[in-house]
Tab-separated table of C-alpha atoms and ligand atoms in Angstrom:
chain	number	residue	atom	x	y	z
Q	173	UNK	CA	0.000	0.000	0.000
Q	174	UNK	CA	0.829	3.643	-0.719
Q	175	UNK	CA	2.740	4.602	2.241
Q	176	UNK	CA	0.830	8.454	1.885
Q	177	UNK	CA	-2.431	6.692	2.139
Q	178	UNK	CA	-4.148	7.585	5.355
Q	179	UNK	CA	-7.333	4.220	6.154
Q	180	UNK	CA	-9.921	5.378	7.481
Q	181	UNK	CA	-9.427	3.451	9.841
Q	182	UNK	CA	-6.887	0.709	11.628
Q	183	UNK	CA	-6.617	-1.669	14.495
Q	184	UNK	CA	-4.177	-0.301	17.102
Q	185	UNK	CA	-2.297	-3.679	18.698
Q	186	UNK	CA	0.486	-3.102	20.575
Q	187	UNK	CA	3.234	-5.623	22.559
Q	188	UNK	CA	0.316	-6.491	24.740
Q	189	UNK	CA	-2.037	-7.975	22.210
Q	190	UNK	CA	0.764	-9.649	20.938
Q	191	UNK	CA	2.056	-11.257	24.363
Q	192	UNK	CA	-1.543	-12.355	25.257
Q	193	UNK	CA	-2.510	-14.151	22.092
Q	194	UNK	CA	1.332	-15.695	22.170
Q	195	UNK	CA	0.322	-16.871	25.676
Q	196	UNK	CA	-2.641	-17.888	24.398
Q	197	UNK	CA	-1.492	-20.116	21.302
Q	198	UNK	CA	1.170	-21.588	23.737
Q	199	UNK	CA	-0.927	-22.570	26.283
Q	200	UNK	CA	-2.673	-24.896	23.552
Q	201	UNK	CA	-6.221	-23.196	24.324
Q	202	UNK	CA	-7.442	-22.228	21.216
Q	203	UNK	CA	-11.003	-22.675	21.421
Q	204	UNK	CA	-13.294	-20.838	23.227
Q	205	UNK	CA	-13.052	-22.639	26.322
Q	206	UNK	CA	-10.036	-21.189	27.461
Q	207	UNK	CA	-8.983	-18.384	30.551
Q	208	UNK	CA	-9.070	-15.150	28.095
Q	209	UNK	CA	-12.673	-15.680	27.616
Q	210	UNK	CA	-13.867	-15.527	31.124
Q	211	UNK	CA	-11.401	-12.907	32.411
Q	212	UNK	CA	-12.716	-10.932	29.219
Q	213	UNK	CA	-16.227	-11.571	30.078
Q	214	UNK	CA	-15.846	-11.108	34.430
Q	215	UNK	CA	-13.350	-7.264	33.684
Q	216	UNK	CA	-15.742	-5.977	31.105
Q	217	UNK	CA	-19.240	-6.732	32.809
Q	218	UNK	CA	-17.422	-5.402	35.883
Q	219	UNK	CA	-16.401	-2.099	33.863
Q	220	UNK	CA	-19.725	-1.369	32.947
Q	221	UNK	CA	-21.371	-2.054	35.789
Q	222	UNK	CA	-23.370	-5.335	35.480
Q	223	UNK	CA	-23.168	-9.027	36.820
Q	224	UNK	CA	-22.880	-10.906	33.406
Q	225	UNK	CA	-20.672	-10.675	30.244
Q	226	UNK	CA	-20.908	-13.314	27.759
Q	227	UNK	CA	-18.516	-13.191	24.847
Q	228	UNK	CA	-19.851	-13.894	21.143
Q	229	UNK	CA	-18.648	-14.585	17.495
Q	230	UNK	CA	-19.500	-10.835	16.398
Q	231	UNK	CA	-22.170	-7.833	17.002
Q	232	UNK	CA	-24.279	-8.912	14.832
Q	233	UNK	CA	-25.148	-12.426	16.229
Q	234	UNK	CA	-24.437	-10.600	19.888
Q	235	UNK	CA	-28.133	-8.478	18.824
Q	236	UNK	CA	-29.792	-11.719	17.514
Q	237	UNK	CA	-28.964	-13.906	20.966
Q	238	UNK	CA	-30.542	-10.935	22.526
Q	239	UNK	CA	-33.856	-10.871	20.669
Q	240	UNK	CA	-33.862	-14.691	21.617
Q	241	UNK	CA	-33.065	-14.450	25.184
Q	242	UNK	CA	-36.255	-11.913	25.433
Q	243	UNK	CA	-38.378	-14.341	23.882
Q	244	UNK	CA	-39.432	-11.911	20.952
Q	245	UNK	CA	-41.798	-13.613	18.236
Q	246	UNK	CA	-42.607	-13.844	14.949
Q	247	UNK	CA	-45.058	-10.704	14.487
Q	248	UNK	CA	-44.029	-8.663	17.506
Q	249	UNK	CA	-42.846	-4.873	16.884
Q	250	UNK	CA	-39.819	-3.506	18.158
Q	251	UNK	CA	-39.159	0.359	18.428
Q	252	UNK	CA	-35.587	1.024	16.004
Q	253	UNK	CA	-33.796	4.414	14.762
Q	254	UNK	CA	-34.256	4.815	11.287
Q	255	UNK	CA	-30.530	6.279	10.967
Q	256	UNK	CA	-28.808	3.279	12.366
Q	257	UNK	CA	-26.183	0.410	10.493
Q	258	UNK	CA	-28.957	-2.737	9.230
Q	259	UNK	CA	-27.151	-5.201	11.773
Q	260	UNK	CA	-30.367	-5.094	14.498
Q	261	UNK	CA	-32.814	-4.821	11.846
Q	262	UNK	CA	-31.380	-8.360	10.782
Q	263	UNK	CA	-31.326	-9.666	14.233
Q	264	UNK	CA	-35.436	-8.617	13.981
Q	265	UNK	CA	-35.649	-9.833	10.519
Q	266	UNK	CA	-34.229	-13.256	11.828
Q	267	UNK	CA	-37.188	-13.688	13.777
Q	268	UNK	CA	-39.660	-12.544	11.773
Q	269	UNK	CA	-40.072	-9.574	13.953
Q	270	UNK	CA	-40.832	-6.065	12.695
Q	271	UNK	CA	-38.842	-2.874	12.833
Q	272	UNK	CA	-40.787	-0.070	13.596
Q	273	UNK	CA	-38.350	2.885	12.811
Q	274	UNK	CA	-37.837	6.008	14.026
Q	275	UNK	CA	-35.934	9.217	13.171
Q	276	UNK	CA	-32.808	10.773	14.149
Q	277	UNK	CA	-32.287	14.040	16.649
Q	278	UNK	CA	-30.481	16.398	14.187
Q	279	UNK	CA	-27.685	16.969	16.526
Q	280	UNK	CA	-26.549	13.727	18.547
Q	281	UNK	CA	-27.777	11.613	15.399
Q	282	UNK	CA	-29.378	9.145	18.021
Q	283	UNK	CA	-33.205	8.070	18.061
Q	284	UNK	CA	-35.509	11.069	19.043
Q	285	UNK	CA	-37.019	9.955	22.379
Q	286	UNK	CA	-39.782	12.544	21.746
Q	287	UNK	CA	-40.796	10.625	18.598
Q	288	UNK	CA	-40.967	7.272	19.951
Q	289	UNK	CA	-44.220	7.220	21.825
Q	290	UNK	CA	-46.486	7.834	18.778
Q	291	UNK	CA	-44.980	4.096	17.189
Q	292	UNK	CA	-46.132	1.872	20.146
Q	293	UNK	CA	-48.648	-0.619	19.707
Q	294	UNK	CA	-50.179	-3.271	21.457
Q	295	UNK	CA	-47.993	-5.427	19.567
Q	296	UNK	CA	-44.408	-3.100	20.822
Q	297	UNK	CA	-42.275	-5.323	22.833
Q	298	UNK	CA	-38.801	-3.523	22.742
Q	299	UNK	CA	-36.900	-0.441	22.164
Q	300	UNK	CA	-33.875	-1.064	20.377
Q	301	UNK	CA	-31.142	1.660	20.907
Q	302	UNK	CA	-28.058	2.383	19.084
Q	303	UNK	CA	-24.976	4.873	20.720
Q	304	UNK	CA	-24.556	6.516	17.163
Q	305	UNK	CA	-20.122	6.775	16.546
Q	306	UNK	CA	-19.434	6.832	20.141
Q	307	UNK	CA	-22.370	9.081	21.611
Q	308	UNK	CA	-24.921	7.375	24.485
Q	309	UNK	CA	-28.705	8.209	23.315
Q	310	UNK	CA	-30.509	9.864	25.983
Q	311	UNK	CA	-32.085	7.323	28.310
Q	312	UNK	CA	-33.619	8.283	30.955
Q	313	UNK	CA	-36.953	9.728	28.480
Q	314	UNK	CA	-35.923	6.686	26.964
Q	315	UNK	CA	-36.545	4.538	29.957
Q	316	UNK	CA	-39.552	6.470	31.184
Q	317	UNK	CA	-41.138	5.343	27.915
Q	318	UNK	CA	-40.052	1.700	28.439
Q	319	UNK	CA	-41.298	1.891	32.142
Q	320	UNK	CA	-44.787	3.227	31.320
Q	321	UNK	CA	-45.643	0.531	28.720
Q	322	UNK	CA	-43.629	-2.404	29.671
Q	323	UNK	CA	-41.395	-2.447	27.539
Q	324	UNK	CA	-37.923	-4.010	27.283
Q	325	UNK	CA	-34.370	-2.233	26.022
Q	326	UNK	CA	-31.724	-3.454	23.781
Q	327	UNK	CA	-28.798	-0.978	24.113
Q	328	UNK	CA	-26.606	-1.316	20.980
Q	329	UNK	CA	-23.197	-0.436	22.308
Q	330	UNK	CA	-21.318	-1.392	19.190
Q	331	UNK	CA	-19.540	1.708	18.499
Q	332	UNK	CA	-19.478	3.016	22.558
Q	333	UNK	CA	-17.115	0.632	25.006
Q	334	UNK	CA	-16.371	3.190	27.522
Q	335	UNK	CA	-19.051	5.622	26.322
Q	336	UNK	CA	-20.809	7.094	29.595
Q	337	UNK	CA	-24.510	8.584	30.080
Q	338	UNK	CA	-24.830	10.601	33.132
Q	339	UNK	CA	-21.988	8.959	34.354
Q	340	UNK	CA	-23.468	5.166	33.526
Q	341	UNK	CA	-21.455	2.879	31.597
Q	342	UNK	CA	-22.499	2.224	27.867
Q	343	UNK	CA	-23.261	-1.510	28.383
Q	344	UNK	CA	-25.085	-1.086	31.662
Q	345	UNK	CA	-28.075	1.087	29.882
Q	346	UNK	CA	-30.726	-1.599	28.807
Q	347	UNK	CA	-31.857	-5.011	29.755
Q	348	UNK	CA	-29.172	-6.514	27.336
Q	349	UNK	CA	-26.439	-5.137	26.075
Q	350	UNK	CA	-24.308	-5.687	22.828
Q	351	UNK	CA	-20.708	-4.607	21.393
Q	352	UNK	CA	-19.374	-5.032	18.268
Q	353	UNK	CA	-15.179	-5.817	18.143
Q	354	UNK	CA	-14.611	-5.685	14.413
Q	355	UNK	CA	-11.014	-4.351	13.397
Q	356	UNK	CA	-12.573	-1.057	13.277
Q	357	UNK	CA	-14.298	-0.530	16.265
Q	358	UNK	CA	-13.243	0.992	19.764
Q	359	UNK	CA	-12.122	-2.285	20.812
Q	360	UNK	CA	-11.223	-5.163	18.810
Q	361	UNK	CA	-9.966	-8.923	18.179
Q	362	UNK	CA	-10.308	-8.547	14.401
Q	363	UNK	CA	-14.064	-9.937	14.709
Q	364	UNK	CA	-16.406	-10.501	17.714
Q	365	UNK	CA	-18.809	-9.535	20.006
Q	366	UNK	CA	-19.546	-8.896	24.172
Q	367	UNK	CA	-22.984	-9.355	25.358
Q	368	UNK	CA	-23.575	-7.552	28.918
Q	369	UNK	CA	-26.559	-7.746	31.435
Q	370	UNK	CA	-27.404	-8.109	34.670
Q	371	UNK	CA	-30.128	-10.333	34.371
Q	372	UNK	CA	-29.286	-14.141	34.877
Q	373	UNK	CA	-31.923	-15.749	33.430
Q	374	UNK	CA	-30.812	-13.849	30.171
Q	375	UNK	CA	-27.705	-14.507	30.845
Q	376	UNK	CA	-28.068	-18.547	30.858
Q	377	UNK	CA	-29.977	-18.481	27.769
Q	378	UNK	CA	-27.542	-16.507	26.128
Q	379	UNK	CA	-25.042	-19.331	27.096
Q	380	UNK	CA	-27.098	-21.563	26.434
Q	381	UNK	CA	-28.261	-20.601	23.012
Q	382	UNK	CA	-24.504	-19.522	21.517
Q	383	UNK	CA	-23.581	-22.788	22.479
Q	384	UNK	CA	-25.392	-25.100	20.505
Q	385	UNK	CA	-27.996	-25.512	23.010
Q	386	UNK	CA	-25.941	-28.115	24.702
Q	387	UNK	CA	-27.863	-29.520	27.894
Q	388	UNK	CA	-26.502	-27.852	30.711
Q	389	UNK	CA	-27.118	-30.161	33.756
Q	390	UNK	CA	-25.385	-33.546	33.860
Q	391	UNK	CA	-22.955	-34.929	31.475
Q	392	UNK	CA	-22.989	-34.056	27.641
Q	393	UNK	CA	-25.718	-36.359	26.109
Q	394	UNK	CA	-26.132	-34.749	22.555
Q	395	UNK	CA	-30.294	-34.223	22.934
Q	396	UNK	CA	-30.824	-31.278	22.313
Q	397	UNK	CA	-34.363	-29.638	23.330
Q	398	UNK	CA	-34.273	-26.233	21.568
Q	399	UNK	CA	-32.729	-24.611	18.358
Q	400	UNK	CA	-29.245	-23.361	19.006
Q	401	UNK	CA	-26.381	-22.058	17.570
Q	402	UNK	CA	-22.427	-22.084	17.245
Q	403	UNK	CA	-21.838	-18.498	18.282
Q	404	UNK	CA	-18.991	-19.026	20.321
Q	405	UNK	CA	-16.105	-16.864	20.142
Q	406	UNK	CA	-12.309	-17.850	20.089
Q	407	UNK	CA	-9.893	-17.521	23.047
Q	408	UNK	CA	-7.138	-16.267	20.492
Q	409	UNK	CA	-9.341	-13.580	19.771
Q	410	UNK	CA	-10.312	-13.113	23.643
Q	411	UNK	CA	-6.771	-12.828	24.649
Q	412	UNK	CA	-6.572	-9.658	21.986
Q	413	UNK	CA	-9.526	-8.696	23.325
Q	414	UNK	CA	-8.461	-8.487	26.694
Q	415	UNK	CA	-5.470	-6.565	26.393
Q	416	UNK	CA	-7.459	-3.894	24.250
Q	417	UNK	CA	-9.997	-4.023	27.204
Q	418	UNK	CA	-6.644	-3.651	29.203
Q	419	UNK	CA	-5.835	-0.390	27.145
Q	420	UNK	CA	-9.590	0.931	26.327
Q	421	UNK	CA	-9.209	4.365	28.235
Q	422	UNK	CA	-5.836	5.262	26.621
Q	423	UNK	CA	-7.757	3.685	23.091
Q	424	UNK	CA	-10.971	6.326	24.055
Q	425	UNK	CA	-8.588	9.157	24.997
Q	426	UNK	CA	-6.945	9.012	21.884
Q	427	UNK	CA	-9.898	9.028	19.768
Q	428	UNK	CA	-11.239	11.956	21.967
Q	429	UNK	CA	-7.978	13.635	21.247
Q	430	UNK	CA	-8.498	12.993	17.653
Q	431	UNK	CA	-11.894	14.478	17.942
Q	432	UNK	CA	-10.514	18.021	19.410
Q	433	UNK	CA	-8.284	18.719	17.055
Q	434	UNK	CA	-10.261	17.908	13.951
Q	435	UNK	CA	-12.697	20.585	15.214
Q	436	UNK	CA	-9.490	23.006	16.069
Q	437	UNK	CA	-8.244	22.534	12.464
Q	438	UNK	CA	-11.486	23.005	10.598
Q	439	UNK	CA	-12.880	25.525	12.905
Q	440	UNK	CA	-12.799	28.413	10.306
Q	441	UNK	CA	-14.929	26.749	7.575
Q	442	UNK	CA	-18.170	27.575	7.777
Q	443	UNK	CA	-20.467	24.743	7.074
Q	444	UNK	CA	-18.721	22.358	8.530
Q	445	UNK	CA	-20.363	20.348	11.463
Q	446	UNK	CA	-19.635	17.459	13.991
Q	447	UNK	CA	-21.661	15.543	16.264
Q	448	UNK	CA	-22.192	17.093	19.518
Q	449	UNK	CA	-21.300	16.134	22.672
Q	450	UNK	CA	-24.335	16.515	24.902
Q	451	UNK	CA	-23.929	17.040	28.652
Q	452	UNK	CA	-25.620	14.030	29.520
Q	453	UNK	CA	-23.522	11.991	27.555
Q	454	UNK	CA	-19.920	11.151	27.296
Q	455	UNK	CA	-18.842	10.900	23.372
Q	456	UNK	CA	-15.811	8.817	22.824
Q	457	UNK	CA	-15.918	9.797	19.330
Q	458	UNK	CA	-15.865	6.181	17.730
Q	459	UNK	CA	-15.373	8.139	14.625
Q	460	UNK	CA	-14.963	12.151	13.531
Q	461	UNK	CA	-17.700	12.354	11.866
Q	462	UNK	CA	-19.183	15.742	10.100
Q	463	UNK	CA	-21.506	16.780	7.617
Q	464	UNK	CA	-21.271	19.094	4.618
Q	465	UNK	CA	-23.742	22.115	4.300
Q	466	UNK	CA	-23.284	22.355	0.081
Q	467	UNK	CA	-24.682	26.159	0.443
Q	468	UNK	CA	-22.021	26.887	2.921
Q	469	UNK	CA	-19.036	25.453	2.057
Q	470	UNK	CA	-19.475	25.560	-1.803
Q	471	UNK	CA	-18.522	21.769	-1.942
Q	472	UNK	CA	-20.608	18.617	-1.566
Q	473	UNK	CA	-19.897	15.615	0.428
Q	474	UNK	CA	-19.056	13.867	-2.310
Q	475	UNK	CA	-17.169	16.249	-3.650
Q	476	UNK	CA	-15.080	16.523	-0.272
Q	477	UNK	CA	-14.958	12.145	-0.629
Q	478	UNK	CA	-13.196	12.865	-4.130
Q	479	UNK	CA	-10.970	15.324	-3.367
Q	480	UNK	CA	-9.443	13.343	-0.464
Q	481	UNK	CA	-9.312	10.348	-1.641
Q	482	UNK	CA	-7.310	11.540	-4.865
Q	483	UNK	CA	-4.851	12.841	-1.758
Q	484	UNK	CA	-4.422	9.545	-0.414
Q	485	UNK	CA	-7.225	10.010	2.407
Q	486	UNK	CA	-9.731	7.566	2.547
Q	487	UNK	CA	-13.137	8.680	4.156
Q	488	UNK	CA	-16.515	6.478	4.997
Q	489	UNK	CA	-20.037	7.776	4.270
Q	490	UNK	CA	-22.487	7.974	7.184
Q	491	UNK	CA	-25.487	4.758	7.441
Q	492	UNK	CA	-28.423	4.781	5.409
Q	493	UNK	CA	-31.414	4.934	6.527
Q	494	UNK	CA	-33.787	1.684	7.013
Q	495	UNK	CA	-36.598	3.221	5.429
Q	496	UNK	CA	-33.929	3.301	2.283
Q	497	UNK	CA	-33.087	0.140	2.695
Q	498	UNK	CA	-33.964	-2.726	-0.381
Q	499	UNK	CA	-33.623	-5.570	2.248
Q	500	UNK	CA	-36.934	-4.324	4.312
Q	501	UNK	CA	-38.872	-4.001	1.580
Q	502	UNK	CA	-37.994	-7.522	-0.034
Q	503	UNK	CA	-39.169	-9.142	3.639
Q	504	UNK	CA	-42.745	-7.535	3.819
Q	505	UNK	CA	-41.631	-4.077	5.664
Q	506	UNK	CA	-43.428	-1.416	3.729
Q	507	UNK	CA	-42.147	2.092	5.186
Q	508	UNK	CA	-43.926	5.160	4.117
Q	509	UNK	CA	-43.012	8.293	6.154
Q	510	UNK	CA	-40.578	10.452	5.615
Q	511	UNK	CA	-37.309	10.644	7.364
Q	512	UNK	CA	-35.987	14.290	6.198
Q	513	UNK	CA	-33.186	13.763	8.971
Q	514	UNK	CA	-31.847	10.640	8.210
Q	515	UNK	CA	-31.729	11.459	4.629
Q	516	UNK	CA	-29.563	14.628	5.255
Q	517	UNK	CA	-27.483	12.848	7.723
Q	518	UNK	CA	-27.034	9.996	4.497
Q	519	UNK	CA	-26.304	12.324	1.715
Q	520	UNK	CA	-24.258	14.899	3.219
Q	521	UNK	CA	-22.112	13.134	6.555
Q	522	UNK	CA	-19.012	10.990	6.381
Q	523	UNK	CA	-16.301	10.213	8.850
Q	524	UNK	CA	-12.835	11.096	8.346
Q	525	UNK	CA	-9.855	8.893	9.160
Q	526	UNK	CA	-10.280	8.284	12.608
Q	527	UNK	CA	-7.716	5.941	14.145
Q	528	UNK	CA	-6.543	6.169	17.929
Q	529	UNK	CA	-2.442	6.185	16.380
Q	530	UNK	CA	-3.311	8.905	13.496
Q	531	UNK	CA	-0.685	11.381	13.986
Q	532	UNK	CA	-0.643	15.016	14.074
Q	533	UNK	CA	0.733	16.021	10.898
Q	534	UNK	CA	-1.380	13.481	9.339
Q	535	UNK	CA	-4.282	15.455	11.120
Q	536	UNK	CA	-2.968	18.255	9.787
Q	537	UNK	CA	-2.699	17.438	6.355
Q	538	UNK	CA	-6.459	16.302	6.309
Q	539	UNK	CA	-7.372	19.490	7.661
Q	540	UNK	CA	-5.063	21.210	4.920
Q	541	UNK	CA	-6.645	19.095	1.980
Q	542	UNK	CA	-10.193	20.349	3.090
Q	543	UNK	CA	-8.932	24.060	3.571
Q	544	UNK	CA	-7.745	23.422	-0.463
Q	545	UNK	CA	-11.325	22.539	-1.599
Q	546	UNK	CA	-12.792	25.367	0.599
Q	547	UNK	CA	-10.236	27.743	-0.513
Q	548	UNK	CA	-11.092	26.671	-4.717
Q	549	UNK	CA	-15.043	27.530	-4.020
K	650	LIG	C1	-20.502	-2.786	13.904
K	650	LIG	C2	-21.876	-2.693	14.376
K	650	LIG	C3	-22.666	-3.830	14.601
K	650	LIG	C4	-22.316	-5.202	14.116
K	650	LIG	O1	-21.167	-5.721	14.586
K	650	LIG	P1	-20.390	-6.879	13.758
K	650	LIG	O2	-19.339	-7.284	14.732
K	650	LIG	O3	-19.834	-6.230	12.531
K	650	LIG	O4	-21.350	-7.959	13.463
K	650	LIG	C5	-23.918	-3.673	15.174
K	650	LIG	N1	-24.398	-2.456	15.469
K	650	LIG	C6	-23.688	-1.340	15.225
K	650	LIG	C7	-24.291	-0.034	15.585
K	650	LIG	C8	-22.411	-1.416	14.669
K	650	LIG	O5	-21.735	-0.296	14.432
């Protein structure tokens, strides 16, 4: 590769990934019953402030052993936001359950709690929640809604391991929890996934399920009585895992870091916005992510994508919205409103290079690149 090219973004392992999964290979435990997984599983349930971590192949499956631990059905709606990735849609969509979507706040990007109440039914079982790039939706009108019609939470924490709202944990914020540890996210082990509750009964059938619904009392009989999985999740990877977990405030710091001086740098161009950083919430800024207003700047999004990318920067557009989404349509889901947020958010945000080692001067010649385009309109 180009050694100007700047990814948008890149796993940061350092001697301590490397010594754990060395330890780990050594020690002959490769599977995932070995000691990475449970001390990975014990420190990060711990962290965020529940009784029960449960480690998983990825976030995607992590969502979909939630939906099944709840018991949701076939027909049952659960509450979404419309600007979201389409992992927990899927984890619905496995099920046969229904998304019921809702739009984005213009300024945290999250799931307006105001808008919520207006999609319950009698057939609304859950709220499912999503930390947009790093920054904790707003949950306590979030959990008064939940409260007053019995409703359960899914908090997806993918993209927020260490995120805080009013000083709670990401991870500790619904009745299950899910991460994502892709190579790109805050913390990673290439691929994989951390579910976190503090509700046993969850938490066994969680076990239960990822693990091929293998009987749990008395010795291993191969009868099985329900429909499991294999969603079990390496101790090679764990023992990366761990020693991110090991370094996740330095990781977060960094990113914040990251953050601050992207705004410093492109402070003078007008039409140029970030994500906010509510005072309820602590962002850890999974990504710097901004959007492009065309009749300020002069310059599109895409034309900003372009531009950088012909300068060796590589950039990532923002989700899509559900309600834009072929998949829901092809299973049944016929969404009509509009979703004037989400769409602007879609056509006009992407993240910029974002990774916790991204060095000043390479900062600083992002910032320069975009000051070039401003500077030609
Ligand atoms: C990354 C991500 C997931 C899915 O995680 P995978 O490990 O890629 O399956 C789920 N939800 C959100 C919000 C994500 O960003």
């Amino acid at each position: 590769m180009n050694k100007n090219f700047i990814p948008v973004s890149e796993p940061y392992l350092r001697d301590l990934e490397r010594e754990f999964l060395i330890d780990a290979f050594d020690s002959g435990w490769i599977s995932a019953a070995g000691p990475y997984n449970k001390k990975l599983e014990d420190e990060f349930s711990k962290f965020c402030g529940v009784h029960y971590g449960s480690t998983v192949s990825n976030g995607t499956v992590a969502i979909h052993l939630a939906v099944r631990a709840m018991d949701l059905k076939k027909g049952d709606e659960v509450i979404v936001p419309n600007f979201n990735g389409i992992y927990g849609p899927y984890a619905l969509l496995y099920e046969g359950i229904i998304p019921v979507p809702v739009e984005a706040e213009s300024d945290t990007w999250n799931i307006d709690p105001e808008l919520i109440e207006e999609k319950i039914t009698n057939k609304t079982k859950a709220i499912m929640v999503t930390h947009l790039y790093g920054h904790p939706c707003d949950m306590d009108r979030i959990q008064a809604l939940a409260d007053k019609y019995n409703l359960l939470i899914i908090e997806d924490a993918a993209e927020a391991h260490g995120a805080e709202y009013k000083s709670r944990k990401a991870g500790s914020l619904g009745h299950i929890s899910t991460f994502s540890m892709y190579a790109n996210k805050i913390m990673t082990s290439g691929e994989g996934g951390l579910i976190t509750t503090n509700n046993e009964k969850y938490y066994e059938k969680i076990e239960y399920l990822k693990n091929q619904c293998f009987s749990l009392k008395g010795p291993r009989n191969f009868i099985h009585e329900d429909l499991g999985y294999n969603y079990r999740y390496t101790n090679l990877q764990a023992a990366i895992a761990y020693a991110q977990f090991l370094q996740l405030d330095d990781l977060n710091k960094k990113r914040i870091e990251v953050n601050n001086k992207y705004r410093k740098a492109l402070a003078e161009i007008d039409g140029i916005t970030f994500q906010v950083n509510k005072e309820y919430a602590k962002n850890v800024f999974w990504m710097s992510s901004i959007l492009i207003e065309k009749d300020k700047t002069g310059f599109s999004r895409n034309d900003l994508e372009e531009h950088l990318l012909k300068n060796n920067i590589q950039t990532r557009r923002l989700f899509v919205g559900l309600h834009r989404q072929p998949v829901i349509k092809k299973y049944g889901i016929n969404i009509i409103e509009k979703f004037h947020i989400s769409d602007h958010l879609t056509d006009n945000g992407l993240y910029l290079p974002t990774s916790p080692q991204l060095k000043d001067c390479e900062i600083d010649r992002i910032a320069n690149q975009i000051k070039i385009l401003y500077s030609k309109y």
